[in-house]
CSV table of C-alpha atoms in Angstrom, one decimal:
chain,number,residue,atom,x,y,z
A,25,SER,CA,8.8,40.7,29.6
A,26,PRO,CA,11.6,39.3,27.4
A,27,PRO,CA,11.5,35.8,26.0
A,28,VAL,CA,14.3,34.1,28.0
A,29,GLY,CA,13.7,30.4,27.8
A,30,GLY,CA,14.2,27.7,30.4
A,31,SER,CA,17.2,25.6,31.3
A,32,GLY,CA,16.1,22.4,29.7
A,33,ALA,CA,18.9,20.4,28.2
A,34,GLN,CA,17.7,20.5,24.6
A,35,GLY,CA,14.7,22.0,23.0
A,36,GLY,CA,13.8,23.6,26.3
A,37,ASP,CA,10.5,25.4,26.6
A,38,ALA,CA,10.4,29.1,26.0
A,39,ALA,CA,7.9,31.9,25.3
A,40,ALA,CA,7.4,34.5,22.8
A,41,ALA,CA,8.1,38.2,23.6
A,42,GLY,CA,5.6,39.3,26.2
A,43,ASP,CA,5.7,36.0,28.1
A,44,ALA,CA,8.4,35.6,30.7
A,45,ALA,CA,7.6,32.0,31.5
A,46,ALA,CA,10.7,29.9,31.2
A,47,GLY,CA,11.1,26.1,30.9
A,48,ASP,CA,10.1,23.5,33.4
A,49,PRO,CA,13.1,21.2,33.7
A,50,ALA,CA,12.3,18.0,35.6
A,51,ALA,CA,14.2,17.7,38.9
A,52,GLY,CA,16.9,15.1,38.8
A,53,GLU,CA,16.6,14.6,35.1
A,54,GLU,CA,19.9,14.2,33.3
A,55,GLY,CA,20.9,17.5,31.7
A,56,ALA,CA,17.9,19.3,33.2
A,57,ASN,CA,20.1,22.2,34.4
A,58,VAL,CA,21.9,22.9,31.1
A,59,ASP,CA,21.8,25.9,28.8
A,60,SER,CA,23.0,25.7,25.2
A,61,PHE,CA,22.3,26.8,21.7
A,62,GLU,CA,19.8,24.0,21.5
A,63,ASP,CA,17.5,25.8,23.9
A,64,THR,CA,14.7,27.8,22.4
A,65,TRP,CA,15.9,31.0,24.0
A,66,SER,CA,18.9,31.0,21.6
A,67,LYS,CA,16.8,30.8,18.5
A,68,PRO,CA,15.7,33.9,16.5
A,69,MET,CA,12.0,34.5,17.0
A,70,ARG,CA,9.6,36.9,15.4
A,71,ILE,CA,6.1,38.3,16.1
A,72,MET,CA,4.1,40.1,13.5
A,73,ILE,CA,1.7,42.9,14.6
A,74,GLY,CA,0.2,44.2,11.4
A,75,ASP,CA,3.1,45.5,9.3
A,76,LEU,CA,5.3,45.7,12.5
A,77,GLU,CA,7.8,42.8,12.8
A,78,ILE,CA,9.4,42.2,16.2
A,79,THR,CA,12.4,39.9,16.3
A,80,THR,CA,14.5,38.8,19.3
A,81,PHE,CA,18.1,37.9,20.0
A,82,VAL,CA,19.3,36.6,23.4
A,83,GLN,CA,22.9,36.8,24.4
A,84,ASP,CA,24.1,34.5,27.2
A,85,GLU,CA,26.2,36.6,29.5
A,86,ASN,CA,27.6,33.5,31.2
A,87,SER,CA,29.3,32.7,27.9
A,88,LYS,CA,31.7,35.7,28.5
A,89,TYR,CA,34.6,36.6,30.7
A,90,ASN,CA,33.8,38.9,33.5
A,91,LEU,CA,36.1,42.0,33.5
A,92,HIS,CA,35.5,42.6,37.2
A,93,LEU,CA,37.8,39.7,37.9
A,94,LEU,CA,40.6,42.2,37.1
A,95,ALA,CA,39.6,44.0,40.3
A,96,ILE,CA,39.5,41.1,42.8
A,97,GLU,CA,41.4,41.6,46.1
A,98,ASP,CA,43.8,38.6,45.7
A,99,LYS,CA,46.8,40.2,43.8
A,100,GLU,CA,48.3,36.9,42.6
A,101,ARG,CA,44.9,35.8,41.2
A,102,ARG,CA,44.5,39.3,39.7
A,103,GLU,CA,47.6,38.8,37.6
A,104,LEU,CA,46.4,35.5,36.4
A,105,GLU,CA,43.1,37.0,35.4
A,106,LYS,CA,44.9,39.9,33.6
A,107,ASP,CA,46.8,37.4,31.5
A,108,ARG,CA,43.6,35.6,30.7
A,109,ALA,CA,41.9,38.8,29.5
A,110,ILE,CA,45.0,39.5,27.3
A,111,ARG,CA,44.8,36.1,25.7
A,112,ILE,CA,41.1,36.6,25.0
A,113,LEU,CA,41.8,39.9,23.3
A,114,ASP,CA,44.7,38.4,21.4
A,115,ALA,CA,42.4,35.6,20.0
A,116,LEU,CA,39.4,37.9,19.3
A,117,ARG,CA,39.9,38.7,15.6
A,118,GLU,CA,42.7,36.3,14.5
A,119,GLU,CA,41.1,35.8,11.1
A,120,PHE,CA,40.7,39.5,10.3
A,121,ASP,CA,43.1,42.3,9.3
A,122,ASP,CA,42.5,44.2,12.5
A,123,ASP,CA,43.7,41.4,14.7
A,124,LEU,CA,45.2,42.5,18.0
A,125,ASP,CA,48.6,41.2,18.9
A,126,GLU,CA,49.7,40.5,22.5
A,127,THR,CA,51.3,43.9,23.0
A,128,GLU,CA,48.1,45.7,21.8
A,129,SER,CA,46.0,43.4,24.0
A,130,ARG,CA,48.1,44.1,27.0
A,131,ILE,CA,47.8,47.9,26.5
A,132,ILE,CA,44.0,47.6,26.5
A,133,VAL,CA,43.9,45.4,29.6
A,134,ASP,CA,46.3,47.8,31.4
A,135,GLU,CA,43.8,50.6,30.6
A,136,ILE,CA,40.9,48.6,31.9
A,137,VAL,CA,42.8,48.0,35.2
A,138,LYS,CA,43.6,51.7,35.4
A,139,TRP,CA,40.0,52.5,34.8
A,140,PHE,CA,39.0,50.5,37.9
A,141,ASP,CA,41.3,52.7,40.0
A,142,PRO,CA,39.2,55.6,41.5
A,143,ARG,CA,42.4,57.7,41.9
A,144,SER,CA,43.2,57.7,38.2
A,145,ARG,CA,39.6,58.2,37.4
A,146,GLN,CA,39.4,61.4,39.4
A,147,THR,CA,42.2,63.0,37.4
A,148,GLU,CA,41.3,61.7,33.9
A,149,LEU,CA,37.5,61.6,34.1
A,150,PRO,CA,35.4,62.6,37.0
A,151,LEU,CA,33.8,59.6,38.8
A,152,ASN,CA,30.2,60.0,40.0
A,153,PRO,CA,30.0,59.6,43.8
A,154,ARG,CA,28.9,56.2,44.8
A,155,HIS,CA,27.8,54.9,48.1
A,156,SER,CA,29.8,51.7,47.6
A,157,LEU,CA,33.0,53.8,47.4
A,158,GLY,CA,32.6,54.8,51.1
A,159,GLU,CA,32.3,58.1,52.8
A,160,GLU,CA,35.8,59.2,51.8
A,161,GLN,CA,35.5,57.9,48.3
A,162,ASP,CA,38.8,56.1,48.8
A,163,ALA,CA,37.8,52.5,47.9
A,164,GLU,CA,40.5,50.5,46.1
A,165,PHE,CA,38.3,49.8,43.0
A,166,ALA,CA,35.4,51.5,41.2
A,167,LEU,CA,33.7,48.9,38.9
A,168,MET,CA,31.9,49.5,35.7
A,169,ASP,CA,28.2,50.4,35.5
A,170,THR,CA,28.0,49.4,31.9
A,171,LEU,CA,30.3,47.6,29.5
A,172,GLU,CA,30.1,50.5,27.1
A,173,GLU,CA,32.5,52.4,29.4
A,174,LEU,CA,35.3,50.5,27.5
A,175,MET,CA,34.8,52.9,24.6
A,176,LEU,CA,36.1,55.7,26.9
A,177,LEU,CA,39.5,54.1,26.9
A,178,GLU,CA,42.2,55.5,24.6
A,179,HIS,CA,42.7,52.3,22.6
A,180,VAL,CA,39.1,51.1,22.3
A,181,ASP,CA,36.8,52.6,19.7
A,182,GLU,CA,33.4,51.6,18.4
A,183,SER,CA,34.8,49.4,15.6
A,184,LEU,CA,36.6,47.3,18.3
A,185,TYR,CA,33.8,47.3,20.8
A,186,TYR,CA,30.9,46.3,18.6
A,187,ASP,CA,30.7,43.2,16.4
A,188,GLN,CA,31.4,44.1,12.8
A,189,VAL,CA,29.5,42.5,9.9
A,190,ARG,CA,32.0,42.1,7.1
A,191,GLY,CA,30.3,40.5,4.1
A,192,GLU,CA,29.5,36.9,5.0
A,193,GLU,CA,31.4,36.9,8.3
A,194,ILE,CA,31.3,38.8,11.6
A,195,ALA,CA,34.4,40.2,13.3
A,196,PRO,CA,33.6,39.7,17.0
A,197,GLY,CA,33.8,42.8,19.2
A,198,LEU,CA,34.5,43.2,22.9
A,199,GLU,CA,30.7,43.0,23.5
A,200,SER,CA,30.8,39.4,22.5
A,201,VAL,CA,33.5,38.2,24.9
A,202,PHE,CA,33.4,40.4,27.9
A,203,THR,CA,30.7,41.1,30.5
A,204,ILE,CA,30.3,42.8,33.9
A,205,TRP,CA,27.0,41.2,34.8
A,206,THR,CA,27.9,37.7,36.1
A,207,THR,CA,28.2,37.8,39.9
A,208,ILE,CA,31.6,37.6,41.5
A,209,ALA,CA,30.5,36.9,45.1
A,210,PHE,CA,27.2,36.2,46.7
A,211,GLU,CA,26.8,35.7,50.5
A,212,GLN,CA,23.4,35.4,52.1
A,213,PRO,CA,22.9,37.5,55.3
A,214,ALA,CA,23.9,35.7,58.4
A,215,SER,CA,20.7,36.8,60.1
A,216,GLY,CA,17.4,38.3,59.2
A,217,ASP,CA,14.4,37.1,57.2
A,218,LEU,CA,15.4,35.9,53.8
A,219,GLY,CA,11.8,36.4,52.7
A,220,ASP,CA,12.4,40.2,53.2
A,221,SER,CA,13.2,41.5,49.8
A,222,ALA,CA,15.3,44.2,51.5
A,223,ALA,CA,17.8,41.4,52.3
A,224,ALA,CA,17.6,40.2,48.7
A,225,ALA,CA,18.4,43.7,47.4
A,226,ALA,CA,21.3,44.1,49.8
A,227,ALA,CA,22.9,40.8,49.0
A,228,ALA,CA,22.3,41.2,45.3
A,229,ALA,CA,23.9,44.7,45.3
A,230,ALA,CA,27.0,43.3,46.9
A,231,ALA,CA,27.3,40.6,44.2
A,232,GLY,CA,29.6,42.7,42.1
A,233,GLY,CA,27.7,42.8,38.8
A,234,LEU,CA,24.1,43.5,39.6
A,235,GLY,CA,23.7,47.0,38.4
A,236,GLY,CA,27.4,47.6,38.4
A,237,GLY,CA,28.0,47.4,42.2
A,238,ASP,CA,31.5,48.3,43.3
A,239,GLY,CA,32.0,45.6,46.0
A,240,ALA,CA,33.9,43.0,44.1
A,241,GLY,CA,34.0,40.0,46.4
A,242,ALA,CA,32.2,41.8,49.1
A,243,ALA,CA,29.9,40.2,51.6
A,244,ALA,CA,26.2,41.1,51.6
A,245,ALA,CA,25.2,44.3,53.4
A,246,ASP,CA,23.3,44.2,56.7
A,247,PRO,CA,19.7,43.6,55.6
A,248,LEU,CA,18.5,46.0,58.3
A,249,GLU,CA,20.2,48.9,56.5
A,250,VAL,CA,18.1,48.5,53.3
A,251,ARG,CA,14.3,48.9,53.0
A,252,GLY,CA,11.8,48.5,50.2
A,253,GLU,CA,10.9,45.9,47.6
A,254,GLY,CA,12.7,47.1,44.5
A,255,GLY,CA,13.4,45.2,41.3
A,256,LEU,CA,15.5,42.5,43.0
A,257,ALA,CA,12.7,41.2,45.3
A,258,GLY,CA,13.1,37.4,45.5
A,259,ALA,CA,16.8,37.4,44.4
A,260,LEU,CA,17.8,35.0,47.2
A,261,ASP,CA,15.1,32.5,46.3
A,262,GLY,CA,16.0,29.4,44.3
A,263,ASP,CA,19.4,28.0,43.3
A,264,PRO,CA,22.6,29.8,44.2
A,265,PRO,CA,23.9,32.2,41.5
A,266,ILE,CA,26.2,30.6,38.9
A,267,GLY,CA,28.8,33.4,39.3
A,268,THR,CA,31.6,33.9,36.8
A,269,LYS,CA,31.8,30.3,35.6
A,270,ILE,CA,31.8,30.3,31.8
A,271,ASN,CA,29.2,28.2,30.0
A,272,LEU,CA,31.1,25.7,27.9
A,273,ASN,CA,28.1,25.3,25.5
A,274,THR,CA,27.9,28.9,24.6
A,275,ALA,CA,31.3,30.5,25.1
A,276,PRO,CA,32.8,32.2,22.0
A,277,ARG,CA,35.9,30.8,20.4
A,278,ALA,CA,38.2,33.6,21.7
A,279,VAL,CA,37.0,33.0,25.3
A,280,ILE,CA,37.7,29.2,25.1
A,281,GLU,CA,41.1,29.8,23.5
A,282,GLY,CA,42.0,32.4,26.1
A,283,LEU,CA,41.3,30.4,29.2
A,284,MET,CA,44.8,29.1,29.5
A,285,PRO,CA,48.2,29.6,27.9
A,286,GLU,CA,48.6,27.5,24.8
A,287,PHE,CA,51.4,25.4,26.3
A,288,ARG,CA,48.8,24.2,28.9
A,289,LEU,CA,45.7,24.0,26.7
A,290,PRO,CA,46.8,23.7,23.1
A,291,ARG,CA,44.7,25.2,20.3
A,292,ARG,CA,44.1,21.8,18.8
A,293,GLN,CA,42.3,20.8,22.0
A,294,THR,CA,40.2,23.9,22.2
A,295,ASN,CA,39.3,23.4,18.5
A,296,GLU,CA,38.1,19.9,19.4
A,297,ILE,CA,35.7,21.4,22.0
A,298,LEU,CA,34.3,23.6,19.3
A,299,ARG,CA,34.0,20.7,16.9
A,300,PHE,CA,32.2,18.5,19.4
A,301,ARG,CA,29.5,21.1,20.0
A,302,ASN,CA,28.9,21.4,16.3
A,303,GLU,CA,28.5,17.7,15.6
A,304,ILE,CA,25.0,16.4,14.9
A,305,ASP,CA,23.4,14.7,17.8
A,306,GLU,CA,22.0,11.5,16.3
A,307,GLU,CA,20.2,10.4,19.5
A,308,GLU,CA,18.4,13.7,19.8
A,309,MET,CA,17.4,13.6,16.1
A,310,ASP,CA,15.8,10.1,16.6
A,311,ALA,CA,14.0,11.4,19.7
A,312,ARG,CA,12.6,14.4,17.9
A,313,ASP,CA,11.4,12.2,15.0
A,314,SER,CA,9.5,9.9,17.3
A,315,ALA,CA,8.1,12.6,19.6
A,316,ASP,CA,4.5,13.9,19.3
A,317,VAL,CA,4.4,17.7,19.0
A,318,ASP,CA,1.4,19.3,20.7
A,319,THR,CA,-0.4,22.4,19.5
A,320,GLU,CA,1.4,24.8,21.9
A,321,ASP,CA,4.8,23.6,20.8
A,322,ARG,CA,3.9,23.9,17.2
A,323,GLU,CA,2.8,27.5,17.7
A,324,LEU,CA,6.2,28.2,19.2
A,325,GLN,CA,8.0,26.4,16.4
A,326,ASP,CA,6.1,28.5,13.9
A,327,ALA,CA,7.4,31.6,15.5
A,328,LEU,CA,11.0,30.6,15.1
A,329,PHE,CA,12.9,32.4,12.3
A,330,GLY,CA,14.7,30.1,9.9
A,331,GLU,CA,15.3,27.4,12.6
A,332,GLU,CA,12.5,24.9,11.9
A,333,ASP,CA,14.5,22.1,10.3
A,334,LYS,CA,17.9,22.7,11.9
A,335,GLU,CA,19.6,19.5,13.0
A,336,PRO,CA,20.3,19.3,16.7
A,337,ARG,CA,23.9,19.6,17.8
A,338,LYS,CA,25.7,17.9,20.7
A,339,ILE,CA,25.9,19.7,24.0
A,340,PHE,CA,27.9,19.3,27.2
A,341,LYS,CA,25.3,18.1,29.7
A,342,SER,CA,28.0,18.3,32.4
A,343,LEU,CA,31.8,18.9,32.5
A,344,GLU,CA,32.2,15.1,32.5
A,345,ASP,CA,31.2,15.2,28.9
A,346,LEU,CA,34.6,16.8,28.2
A,347,ARG,CA,35.8,13.2,28.3
A,348,LEU,CA,34.0,12.6,25.1
A,349,VAL,CA,36.2,15.2,23.3
A,350,PRO,CA,39.4,13.9,21.6
A,351,GLY,CA,42.4,14.9,23.7
A,352,PHE,CA,40.4,15.1,26.9
A,353,GLU,CA,40.1,11.5,27.7
A,354,GLU,CA,40.8,10.5,31.3
A,355,GLY,CA,44.6,10.9,31.9
A,356,ALA,CA,45.1,12.8,28.6
A,357,ILE,CA,45.5,16.2,30.3
A,358,PRO,CA,47.5,17.1,33.4
A,359,PRO,CA,45.6,17.1,36.7
A,360,ASP,CA,46.3,20.8,37.3
A,361,VAL,CA,44.8,21.7,33.9
A,362,GLU,CA,41.8,19.6,34.6
A,363,LEU,CA,41.3,21.2,38.0
A,364,GLU,CA,41.6,24.7,36.5
A,365,LEU,CA,39.0,23.9,33.8
A,366,THR,CA,36.6,22.6,36.5
A,367,ASP,CA,37.0,25.9,38.3
A,368,LEU,CA,36.5,28.1,35.2
A,369,LEU,CA,33.8,26.3,33.3
A,370,GLY,CA,30.2,25.1,33.8
A,371,VAL,CA,27.2,24.2,31.6
A,372,GLU,CA,24.6,26.5,33.1
A,373,SER,CA,23.6,30.2,32.6
A,374,ASP,CA,21.4,32.5,34.6
A,375,ILE,CA,22.1,36.0,33.2
A,376,PHE,CA,21.0,37.0,29.7
A,377,THR,CA,20.9,40.1,27.5
A,378,VAL,CA,17.7,40.3,25.6
A,379,TYR,CA,17.5,42.3,22.4
A,380,LEU,CA,14.2,43.3,20.7
A,381,TYR,CA,14.2,44.7,17.2
A,382,ALA,CA,10.9,46.3,16.0
A,383,ARG,CA,10.8,47.0,12.2
A,384,VAL,CA,8.1,48.5,10.0
A,385,LYS,CA,7.9,46.2,7.0
A,386,GLN,CA,7.6,48.4,3.9
A,387,ASP,CA,7.8,45.4,1.6
A,388,MET,CA,6.1,42.3,2.9
A,389,ALA,CA,7.7,40.2,0.2
A,390,TRP,CA,11.3,41.3,1.0
A,391,GLU,CA,13.9,38.7,1.6
A,392,PRO,CA,17.6,39.1,2.4
A,393,GLU,CA,20.0,38.2,-0.4
A,394,GLN,CA,23.1,38.0,1.8
A,395,ARG,CA,23.8,36.7,5.3
A,396,TYR,CA,23.3,39.3,8.0
A,397,GLN,CA,21.5,41.7,5.6
A,398,GLU,CA,18.8,43.7,7.4
A,399,MET,CA,15.5,44.8,6.1
A,400,PRO,CA,15.5,48.4,4.9
A,401,GLY,CA,13.3,50.9,6.8
A,402,THR,CA,12.7,52.2,10.3
A,403,VAL,CA,13.9,50.0,13.1
A,404,LEU,CA,13.9,50.4,16.9
A,405,ARG,CA,16.5,48.4,18.8
A,406,LEU,CA,16.2,47.7,22.5
A,407,ARG,CA,18.2,45.8,25.1
A,408,ALA,CA,17.7,44.7,28.7
A,409,VAL,CA,19.8,42.5,31.0
A,410,VAL,CA,17.9,40.0,33.1
A,411,TRP,CA,18.8,37.5,35.8
A,412,ARG,CA,16.9,34.2,35.7
A,413,ARG,CA,16.2,32.7,39.1
A,414,ASN,CA,14.9,29.1,39.1
A,415,GLY,CA,12.8,28.9,42.3
A,416,GLN,CA,10.3,26.4,43.6
A,417,ASP,CA,7.5,28.2,41.8
A,418,GLY,CA,9.3,28.2,38.5
A,419,PRO,CA,11.7,30.7,36.7
A,420,VAL,CA,11.5,34.4,37.6
A,421,LEU,CA,13.3,37.1,35.6
A,422,LEU,CA,14.8,40.0,37.5
A,423,TYR,CA,16.0,43.1,35.6
A,424,LEU,CA,19.6,44.1,36.2
A,425,GLN,CA,19.5,46.7,33.5
A,426,PRO,CA,16.2,48.2,32.1
A,427,TRP,CA,15.3,48.5,28.5
A,428,GLN,CA,17.4,51.0,26.5
A,429,ASN,CA,18.2,51.8,22.9
A,430,VAL,CA,21.2,50.1,21.2
A,431,PRO,CA,22.8,51.2,17.9
A,432,SER,CA,23.1,47.9,16.0
A,433,THR,CA,21.6,44.5,15.5
A,434,ARG,CA,23.3,41.5,17.1
A,435,TRP,CA,23.8,38.1,15.5
A,436,ARG,CA,25.0,34.8,16.8
A,437,ILE,CA,28.6,34.2,15.5
A,438,PRO,CA,29.2,30.6,14.3
A,439,ASP,CA,32.3,28.8,15.6
A,440,PHE,CA,33.5,28.1,12.1
A,441,GLN,CA,32.5,31.0,9.9
A,442,ASP,CA,34.5,29.8,6.9
A,443,GLU,CA,32.5,26.5,6.8
A,444,LEU,CA,29.0,27.9,6.7
A,445,PRO,CA,26.7,26.5,4.0
A,446,VAL,CA,25.5,28.5,1.1
A,447,PHE,CA,23.2,31.3,2.3
A,448,GLU,CA,19.5,30.7,2.1
A,449,ALA,CA,16.9,33.3,3.1
A,450,PRO,CA,15.4,32.5,6.6
A,451,ARG,CA,12.0,30.9,6.5
A,452,TYR,CA,9.0,31.7,8.7
A,453,GLY,CA,6.6,29.1,10.0
A,454,ASN,CA,3.1,29.0,8.7
């Protein structure tokens, strides 16, 4: 099982690869239901098995914008979401030569909207029959099964879709800002036994992002129509799904900048958000210095890859913490902007993409000389998408997409790449 950690506010518990146990946040504790880059799930981790090195990378899908919002039924809302997607694309690679302008971004978003139309898909590329499209295959929308479908569009190629390592910086790709996995709608069945995993599977399949279902905004299916346990048993247990709210602690720069037009949310204010979450948290530093570290925590710390002495950064424990950011003090922003931010943003996550990289170490003394430099030799890269459900008995991981090969290694992209310190080779624990 992948090592997705818990939802503790800072330094939350996590497990190494092979242990799906997540954290144990205390009920009612301030910041207990917060996910951020201070959680252990976000830290690089490694396991050595002989000369085989296994490292992990976890991508928070709730940090991204859900493209299935371009296919919601409300036409007026759909246009607003379309403009939001255009702004995110426009902001994607502003510091790089292949930056997209507004016109190019609009062309790509128009192609995505057209891709969701089954009628155009039938003429340009055959669409596999789906139960969710109805008996006549005449549904209004056909959603994506995987985000990689974007590379079938005319104006999206691999260099735009994938993150691009360029020397000491990374040009973010569509995979870093867009998702299809966060749920759009989730309605529990009006009747039937919620303990029956058939009901769970039916409701989850209607959520519009679990396995690429095509019912954006649809209600859950009749639980009596579905039988069997399946991989989504227990999906209705625990807290309600977070949905398409974007995690303010983990959202990439382009997503934050693209939320609203600049005349409503100026870049200087979005930049202050990024600055806030990169400030050193002095209180947390003091707490760590005075805390006793038990043996189990020390073993976990030793597994972290180059993160042992990293200073803790501030996080948003709730949206109220936006008041701490310059330019967001009470009364500093219009009420309609504040209301829209509340609707768009959150501080929790429940869907993650987990990457595992297995390498055969040919030279045990090898160290990278540049940032993002990979060890030479044979490597197997795998990815799975999981849904973390925090139930009464603790966190449970449900697979939305099983393990599959991926072509490249992922890295976390810093908010301010031009301000990174001089590169030092990552250090392992003892």
